[in-house]
mmCIF file of C-alpha atoms in Angstrom:
data_model
loop_
_atom_site.group_PDB
_atom_site.id
_atom_site.type_symbol
_atom_site.label_atom_id
_atom_site.label_comp_id
_atom_site.label_asym_id
_atom_site.label_seq_id
_atom_site.Cartn_x
_atom_site.Cartn_y
_atom_site.Cartn_z
ATOM 1 C CA MET A 23 -12.907 -14.478 -5.273
ATOM 2 C CA PRO A 24 -9.227 -14.628 -4.279
ATOM 3 C CA GLY A 25 -7.563 -17.899 -3.427
ATOM 4 C CA PHE A 26 -5.081 -19.653 -1.186
ATOM 5 C CA LEU A 27 -3.303 -23.010 -0.925
ATOM 6 C CA THR A 28 -3.011 -25.476 1.943
ATOM 7 C CA THR A 29 -1.496 -28.936 2.159
ATOM 8 C CA HIS A 30 -0.833 -31.778 4.549
ATOM 9 C CA VAL A 31 0.973 -35.113 4.502
ATOM 10 C CA LEU A 32 -0.194 -38.432 5.906
ATOM 11 C CA ASP A 33 2.234 -41.321 6.400
ATOM 12 C CA THR A 34 0.078 -44.221 5.215
ATOM 13 C CA ALA A 35 2.716 -46.846 6.073
ATOM 14 C CA ARG A 36 2.757 -45.841 9.737
ATOM 15 C CA GLY A 37 -0.844 -44.637 9.907
ATOM 16 C CA CYS A 38 -0.067 -41.157 11.226
ATOM 17 C CA PRO A 39 0.537 -37.565 10.143
ATOM 18 C CA ALA A 40 3.981 -36.982 8.627
ATOM 19 C CA ALA A 41 5.567 -34.496 11.034
ATOM 20 C CA GLY A 42 8.816 -32.790 10.058
ATOM 21 C CA LEU A 43 8.489 -33.172 6.283
ATOM 22 C CA ARG A 44 9.873 -30.258 4.256
ATOM 23 C CA ILE A 45 7.715 -28.852 1.439
ATOM 24 C CA THR A 46 8.664 -26.251 -1.148
ATOM 25 C CA LEU A 47 6.292 -24.300 -3.391
ATOM 26 C CA HIS A 48 7.128 -22.945 -6.844
ATOM 27 C CA ARG A 49 5.221 -20.905 -9.412
ATOM 28 C CA LEU A 50 5.657 -22.240 -12.961
ATOM 29 C CA GLU A 51 4.594 -19.196 -14.982
ATOM 30 C CA GLY A 52 7.632 -18.274 -17.100
ATOM 31 C CA ALA A 53 10.758 -19.127 -15.121
ATOM 32 C CA ARG A 54 10.334 -21.466 -12.143
ATOM 33 C CA GLU A 55 10.017 -19.192 -9.110
ATOM 34 C CA SER A 56 10.483 -20.395 -5.518
ATOM 35 C CA LEU A 57 7.707 -18.996 -3.325
ATOM 36 C CA ALA A 58 7.780 -20.779 0.029
ATOM 37 C CA GLU A 59 9.387 -23.472 2.126
ATOM 38 C CA ARG A 60 7.603 -24.991 5.125
ATOM 39 C CA VAL A 61 7.963 -27.998 7.432
ATOM 40 C CA THR A 62 4.935 -29.987 8.545
ATOM 41 C CA ASN A 63 3.888 -29.848 12.183
ATOM 42 C CA ALA A 64 2.760 -32.713 14.452
ATOM 43 C CA ASP A 65 -0.552 -32.846 12.551
ATOM 44 C CA GLY A 66 1.254 -33.228 9.196
ATOM 45 C CA ARG A 67 0.152 -29.729 8.150
ATOM 46 C CA THR A 68 1.890 -26.422 7.677
ATOM 47 C CA ASP A 69 1.122 -23.893 10.408
ATOM 48 C CA GLY A 70 -0.718 -21.691 7.901
ATOM 49 C CA PRO A 71 -1.468 -21.657 4.185
ATOM 50 C CA ILE A 72 1.640 -22.427 2.158
ATOM 51 C CA LEU A 73 0.359 -19.797 -0.276
ATOM 52 C CA PRO A 74 -1.693 -17.196 1.616
ATOM 53 C CA GLU A 75 -4.454 -15.128 0.060
ATOM 54 C CA GLU A 76 -2.332 -11.960 -0.174
ATOM 55 C CA ALA A 77 0.290 -13.789 -2.305
ATOM 56 C CA PHE A 78 -2.183 -15.736 -4.460
ATOM 57 C CA THR A 79 -2.156 -15.382 -8.243
ATOM 58 C CA PRO A 80 -3.954 -17.774 -10.617
ATOM 59 C CA GLY A 81 -1.547 -19.978 -12.544
ATOM 60 C CA ARG A 82 0.506 -23.151 -12.583
ATOM 61 C CA TYR A 83 2.269 -24.294 -9.424
ATOM 62 C CA GLU A 84 4.427 -27.114 -8.108
ATOM 63 C CA LEU A 85 4.618 -28.480 -4.573
ATOM 64 C CA VAL A 86 7.755 -30.529 -3.909
ATOM 65 C CA PHE A 87 7.480 -32.886 -0.953
ATOM 66 C CA HIS A 88 10.975 -33.808 0.274
ATOM 67 C CA ALA A 89 9.941 -37.339 1.174
ATOM 68 C CA GLY A 90 13.415 -38.909 1.197
ATOM 69 C CA ASP A 91 14.602 -36.838 4.149
ATOM 70 C CA TYR A 92 11.427 -37.733 6.046
ATOM 71 C CA LEU A 93 11.692 -41.447 5.213
ATOM 72 C CA ARG A 94 15.326 -41.522 6.341
ATOM 73 C CA ALA A 95 14.472 -39.722 9.602
ATOM 74 C CA THR A 96 11.666 -42.171 10.392
ATOM 75 C CA GLY A 97 13.687 -45.306 9.552
ATOM 76 C CA GLN A 98 11.598 -46.168 6.463
ATOM 77 C CA ALA A 99 14.136 -45.314 3.779
ATOM 78 C CA GLY A 100 15.548 -48.707 2.854
ATOM 79 C CA ALA A 101 18.544 -48.988 0.552
ATOM 80 C CA GLU A 102 19.931 -46.096 -1.468
ATOM 81 C CA PRO A 103 18.965 -44.872 -3.938
ATOM 82 C CA LEU A 104 15.487 -44.405 -2.518
ATOM 83 C CA PHE A 105 12.492 -45.316 -4.626
ATOM 84 C CA LEU A 106 10.882 -41.985 -3.631
ATOM 85 C CA ASP A 107 13.009 -38.990 -2.770
ATOM 86 C CA GLU A 108 11.397 -35.777 -3.961
ATOM 87 C CA VAL A 109 7.719 -35.954 -4.911
ATOM 88 C CA PRO A 110 6.687 -33.087 -7.239
ATOM 89 C CA ILE A 111 3.003 -32.346 -7.734
ATOM 90 C CA ARG A 112 2.164 -29.884 -10.536
ATOM 91 C CA PHE A 113 -1.282 -28.306 -10.739
ATOM 92 C CA GLY A 114 -3.187 -25.198 -11.784
ATOM 93 C CA MET A 115 -5.210 -22.820 -9.621
ATOM 94 C CA THR A 116 -7.762 -20.233 -10.656
ATOM 95 C CA GLU A 117 -9.505 -18.981 -7.514
ATOM 96 C CA GLY A 118 -10.808 -20.311 -4.223
ATOM 97 C CA HIS A 119 -9.318 -22.615 -1.610
ATOM 98 C CA TYR A 120 -7.042 -25.309 -2.998
ATOM 99 C CA HIS A 121 -5.994 -28.105 -0.654
ATOM 100 C CA VAL A 122 -3.418 -30.529 -2.091
ATOM 101 C CA PRO A 123 -2.550 -33.321 0.367
ATOM 102 C CA LEU A 124 -0.032 -36.115 -0.050
ATOM 103 C CA LEU A 125 -0.621 -39.676 1.142
ATOM 104 C CA LEU A 126 2.870 -41.152 1.427
ATOM 105 C CA SER A 127 4.567 -44.499 1.972
ATOM 106 C CA PRO A 128 8.154 -45.529 1.084
ATOM 107 C CA TYR A 129 7.015 -47.071 -2.231
ATOM 108 C CA GLY A 130 4.002 -45.061 -3.299
ATOM 109 C CA TYR A 131 1.976 -41.906 -2.944
ATOM 110 C CA SER A 132 -1.291 -40.360 -4.019
ATOM 111 C CA THR A 133 -2.778 -36.907 -4.043
ATOM 112 C CA TYR A 134 -6.074 -35.197 -4.809
ATOM 113 C CA ARG A 135 -7.744 -31.832 -4.589
ATOM 114 C CA GLY A 136 -9.216 -31.766 -1.132
ATOM 115 C CA SER A 137 -11.386 -29.268 0.639
#
């Protein structure tokens, strides 16, 4: 069974999807390799899989959520330096659908493997 990766971001401080948040994806096998860059839509999701089935390879990956830019744009940033700026999530994938969401506020975040 091949695989693919999706993600979304929820702004838990404002109680809404995090629209306009930049996300980058990297493969961590050997040298760190940049694979994709997307921006979340009005639903806090990317318009398609951030790693589609045809590009999927089992291995170690990193999603970087560029939270600082989003927090500044929404007036939630507070004083510099920000407590959260870039939020890296490292994980492994073998096969199947992986969904890795981010629940974000200016001073905390959580993630999980969703469905």
